[in-house]
Short mmCIF file of C-alpha atoms in Angstrom, two decimals:
data_model
loop_
_atom_site.label_atom_id
_atom_site.label_comp_id
_atom_site.label_asym_id
_atom_site.label_seq_id
_atom_site.Cartn_x
_atom_site.Cartn_y
_atom_site.Cartn_z
CA UNK A 1 114.83 137.35 91.64
CA UNK A 2 115.52 138.06 95.30
CA UNK A 3 118.92 139.60 96.17
CA UNK A 4 120.06 136.52 98.09
CA UNK A 5 119.34 134.35 95.05
CA UNK A 6 120.94 136.88 92.69
CA UNK A 7 124.16 136.97 94.74
CA UNK A 8 124.19 133.18 95.07
CA UNK A 9 123.95 132.82 91.27
CA UNK A 10 126.76 135.34 90.77
CA UNK A 11 128.91 133.59 93.38
CA UNK A 12 128.12 130.18 91.87
CA UNK A 13 129.12 131.37 88.38
CA UNK A 14 132.44 132.71 89.71
CA UNK A 15 133.14 129.48 91.59
CA UNK A 16 132.29 127.38 88.55
CA UNK A 17 134.66 129.50 86.42
CA UNK A 18 137.55 129.22 88.84
CA UNK A 19 137.02 125.80 90.43
CA UNK A 20 134.91 123.85 87.92
CA UNK A 21 136.47 120.46 88.77
CA UNK A 22 136.41 121.03 92.52
CA UNK A 23 132.83 122.23 93.11
CA UNK A 24 130.52 119.91 95.05
CA UNK A 25 126.79 120.62 94.72
CA UNK A 26 124.20 119.57 97.28
CA UNK A 27 120.51 120.22 97.95
CA UNK A 28 119.51 120.74 94.30
CA UNK A 29 122.47 123.05 93.76
CA UNK A 30 121.57 125.36 96.65
CA UNK A 31 124.65 124.39 98.68
CA UNK A 32 128.15 124.50 97.17
CA UNK A 33 131.54 123.58 98.57
CA UNK A 34 135.02 123.83 97.08
CA UNK A 35 136.53 120.34 97.45
CA UNK A 36 137.89 119.89 100.97
CA UNK A 37 138.90 123.53 101.52
CA UNK A 38 136.25 124.21 104.17
CA UNK A 39 134.68 127.01 102.09
CA UNK A 40 130.95 126.80 101.33
CA UNK A 41 127.91 128.86 100.39
CA UNK A 42 124.22 128.10 100.58
CA UNK A 43 120.92 129.80 99.78
CA UNK A 44 117.30 129.37 100.81
CA UNK A 45 114.14 131.45 100.29
CA UNK A 46 115.23 134.22 102.63
CA UNK A 47 118.97 133.97 103.30
CA UNK A 48 122.39 133.63 101.81
CA UNK A 49 124.76 131.68 104.05
CA UNK A 50 128.54 131.90 103.70
CA UNK A 51 130.78 129.64 105.71
CA UNK A 52 134.13 128.11 106.38
CA UNK A 53 134.08 124.81 108.23
CA UNK A 54 131.35 124.93 110.87
CA UNK A 55 131.59 128.71 111.17
CA UNK A 56 129.14 130.60 109.00
CA UNK A 57 127.07 133.76 108.75
CA UNK A 58 123.44 134.04 107.66
CA UNK A 59 122.58 137.11 105.59
CA UNK A 60 118.93 138.11 105.35
CA UNK A 61 118.89 141.27 103.27
CA UNK A 62 115.76 142.59 104.97
CA UNK A 63 118.04 143.16 107.97
CA UNK A 64 121.67 142.58 106.95
CA UNK A 65 124.05 144.47 104.68
CA UNK A 66 124.47 143.03 101.23
CA UNK A 67 127.92 144.63 101.09
CA UNK A 68 128.98 142.68 104.20
CA UNK A 69 127.94 139.42 102.53
CA UNK A 70 129.86 140.28 99.37
CA UNK A 71 132.94 141.26 101.36
CA UNK A 72 132.82 138.07 103.44
CA UNK A 73 132.56 135.93 100.30
CA UNK A 74 135.51 137.56 98.58
CA UNK A 75 137.66 137.79 101.72
CA UNK A 76 137.22 134.06 102.35
CA UNK A 77 138.34 133.38 98.78
CA UNK A 78 141.23 135.81 98.60
CA UNK A 79 142.72 135.96 102.09
CA UNK A 80 144.54 133.59 104.41
CA UNK A 81 142.44 132.04 107.20
CA UNK A 82 143.72 131.35 110.71
CA UNK A 83 142.04 128.38 112.39
CA UNK A 84 142.54 127.93 116.13
CA UNK A 85 141.39 124.66 117.70
CA UNK A 86 140.97 124.51 121.47
CA UNK A 87 141.16 121.05 123.01
CA UNK A 88 141.11 119.35 126.37
CA UNK A 89 142.74 115.97 126.18
CA UNK A 90 142.31 114.64 122.65
CA UNK A 91 138.93 116.30 122.03
CA UNK A 92 138.48 119.65 120.27
CA UNK A 93 135.74 121.65 121.99
CA UNK A 94 136.09 125.02 120.26
CA UNK A 95 137.23 126.25 116.86
CA UNK A 96 137.80 129.90 115.97
CA UNK A 97 138.20 131.04 112.34
CA UNK A 98 139.71 134.42 111.52
CA UNK A 99 140.43 136.05 108.16
CA UNK A 100 143.82 137.75 107.86
CA UNK A 101 143.10 140.96 105.96
CA UNK A 102 146.35 142.88 106.32
CA UNK A 103 149.62 142.28 108.09
CA UNK A 104 148.38 140.45 111.19
CA UNK A 105 144.99 142.25 111.20
CA UNK A 106 142.30 139.62 111.74
CA UNK A 107 138.54 139.60 111.25
CA UNK A 108 136.71 137.01 113.34
CA UNK A 109 134.49 134.92 111.06
CA UNK A 110 133.12 132.99 114.01
CA UNK A 111 133.64 130.54 116.81
CA UNK A 112 131.93 127.19 117.27
CA UNK A 113 132.00 125.47 120.61
CA UNK A 114 130.62 122.59 122.62
CA UNK A 115 130.86 121.91 126.32
CA UNK A 116 134.29 120.40 127.06
CA UNK A 117 133.63 116.97 128.54
CA UNK A 118 137.03 116.85 130.19
CA UNK A 119 136.73 120.33 131.68
CA UNK A 120 139.37 119.62 134.34
CA UNK A 121 142.12 119.08 131.78
CA UNK A 122 144.42 121.85 130.59
CA UNK A 123 143.27 123.68 127.46
CA UNK A 124 145.64 123.31 124.53
CA UNK A 125 145.67 125.46 121.41
CA UNK A 126 146.56 124.33 117.91
CA UNK A 127 146.75 126.95 115.18
CA UNK A 128 146.68 126.17 111.47
CA UNK A 129 146.32 128.28 108.35
CA UNK A 130 144.39 127.94 105.13
CA UNK A 131 145.84 129.90 102.22
CA UNK A 132 143.88 132.07 99.85
CA UNK A 133 142.00 130.21 97.14
CA UNK A 134 142.22 133.02 94.55
CA UNK A 135 144.41 136.05 94.03
CA UNK A 136 142.64 139.34 94.77
CA UNK A 137 143.59 140.77 91.37
CA UNK A 138 141.71 137.95 89.63
CA UNK A 139 138.33 138.84 91.18
CA UNK A 140 138.56 142.59 91.78
CA UNK A 141 136.23 143.45 88.89
CA UNK A 142 133.53 141.00 90.04
CA UNK A 143 133.88 142.33 93.60
CA UNK A 144 133.39 145.94 92.42
CA UNK A 145 130.45 144.95 90.19
CA UNK A 146 128.61 143.26 93.05
CA UNK A 147 129.32 146.09 95.53
CA UNK A 148 127.92 148.49 92.92
CA UNK A 149 124.81 146.28 92.61
CA UNK A 150 124.41 146.26 96.41
CA UNK A 151 124.71 150.05 96.63
CA UNK A 152 122.09 150.57 93.93
CA UNK A 153 119.75 147.92 95.28
CA UNK A 154 119.19 149.81 98.53
#
């Protein structure tokens, strides 16, 4: 089993344990979401993809760090997310998602943007927050187990 598939199976098992009634499965079970939280994961032959809303990161373990993928997965589950929408008029043209790791320290998950059609209008910001989905203490052992797997896989 490839590492991206192995991690996806481990992540899927954890999500099924914790959110069994709220998991939505798509594409023959290769794409999972947690209800309407914005959190999702997906896998294909080469990559593991972890996302929140439209923002996501592709992890191909021929080039990317398996530890980064594991950390992103668990941080999205256990930390508060700050979502900043940028709009001109009534249309959102950019969304930035950041993970709050410590007191006000933020990790940028990503930014999605389109060309603002009403570029002459003033840009307005709207910030919202998405709370953690799980307590860190509840998944610490799984986190450590997967980091250990990643370190020995290399």
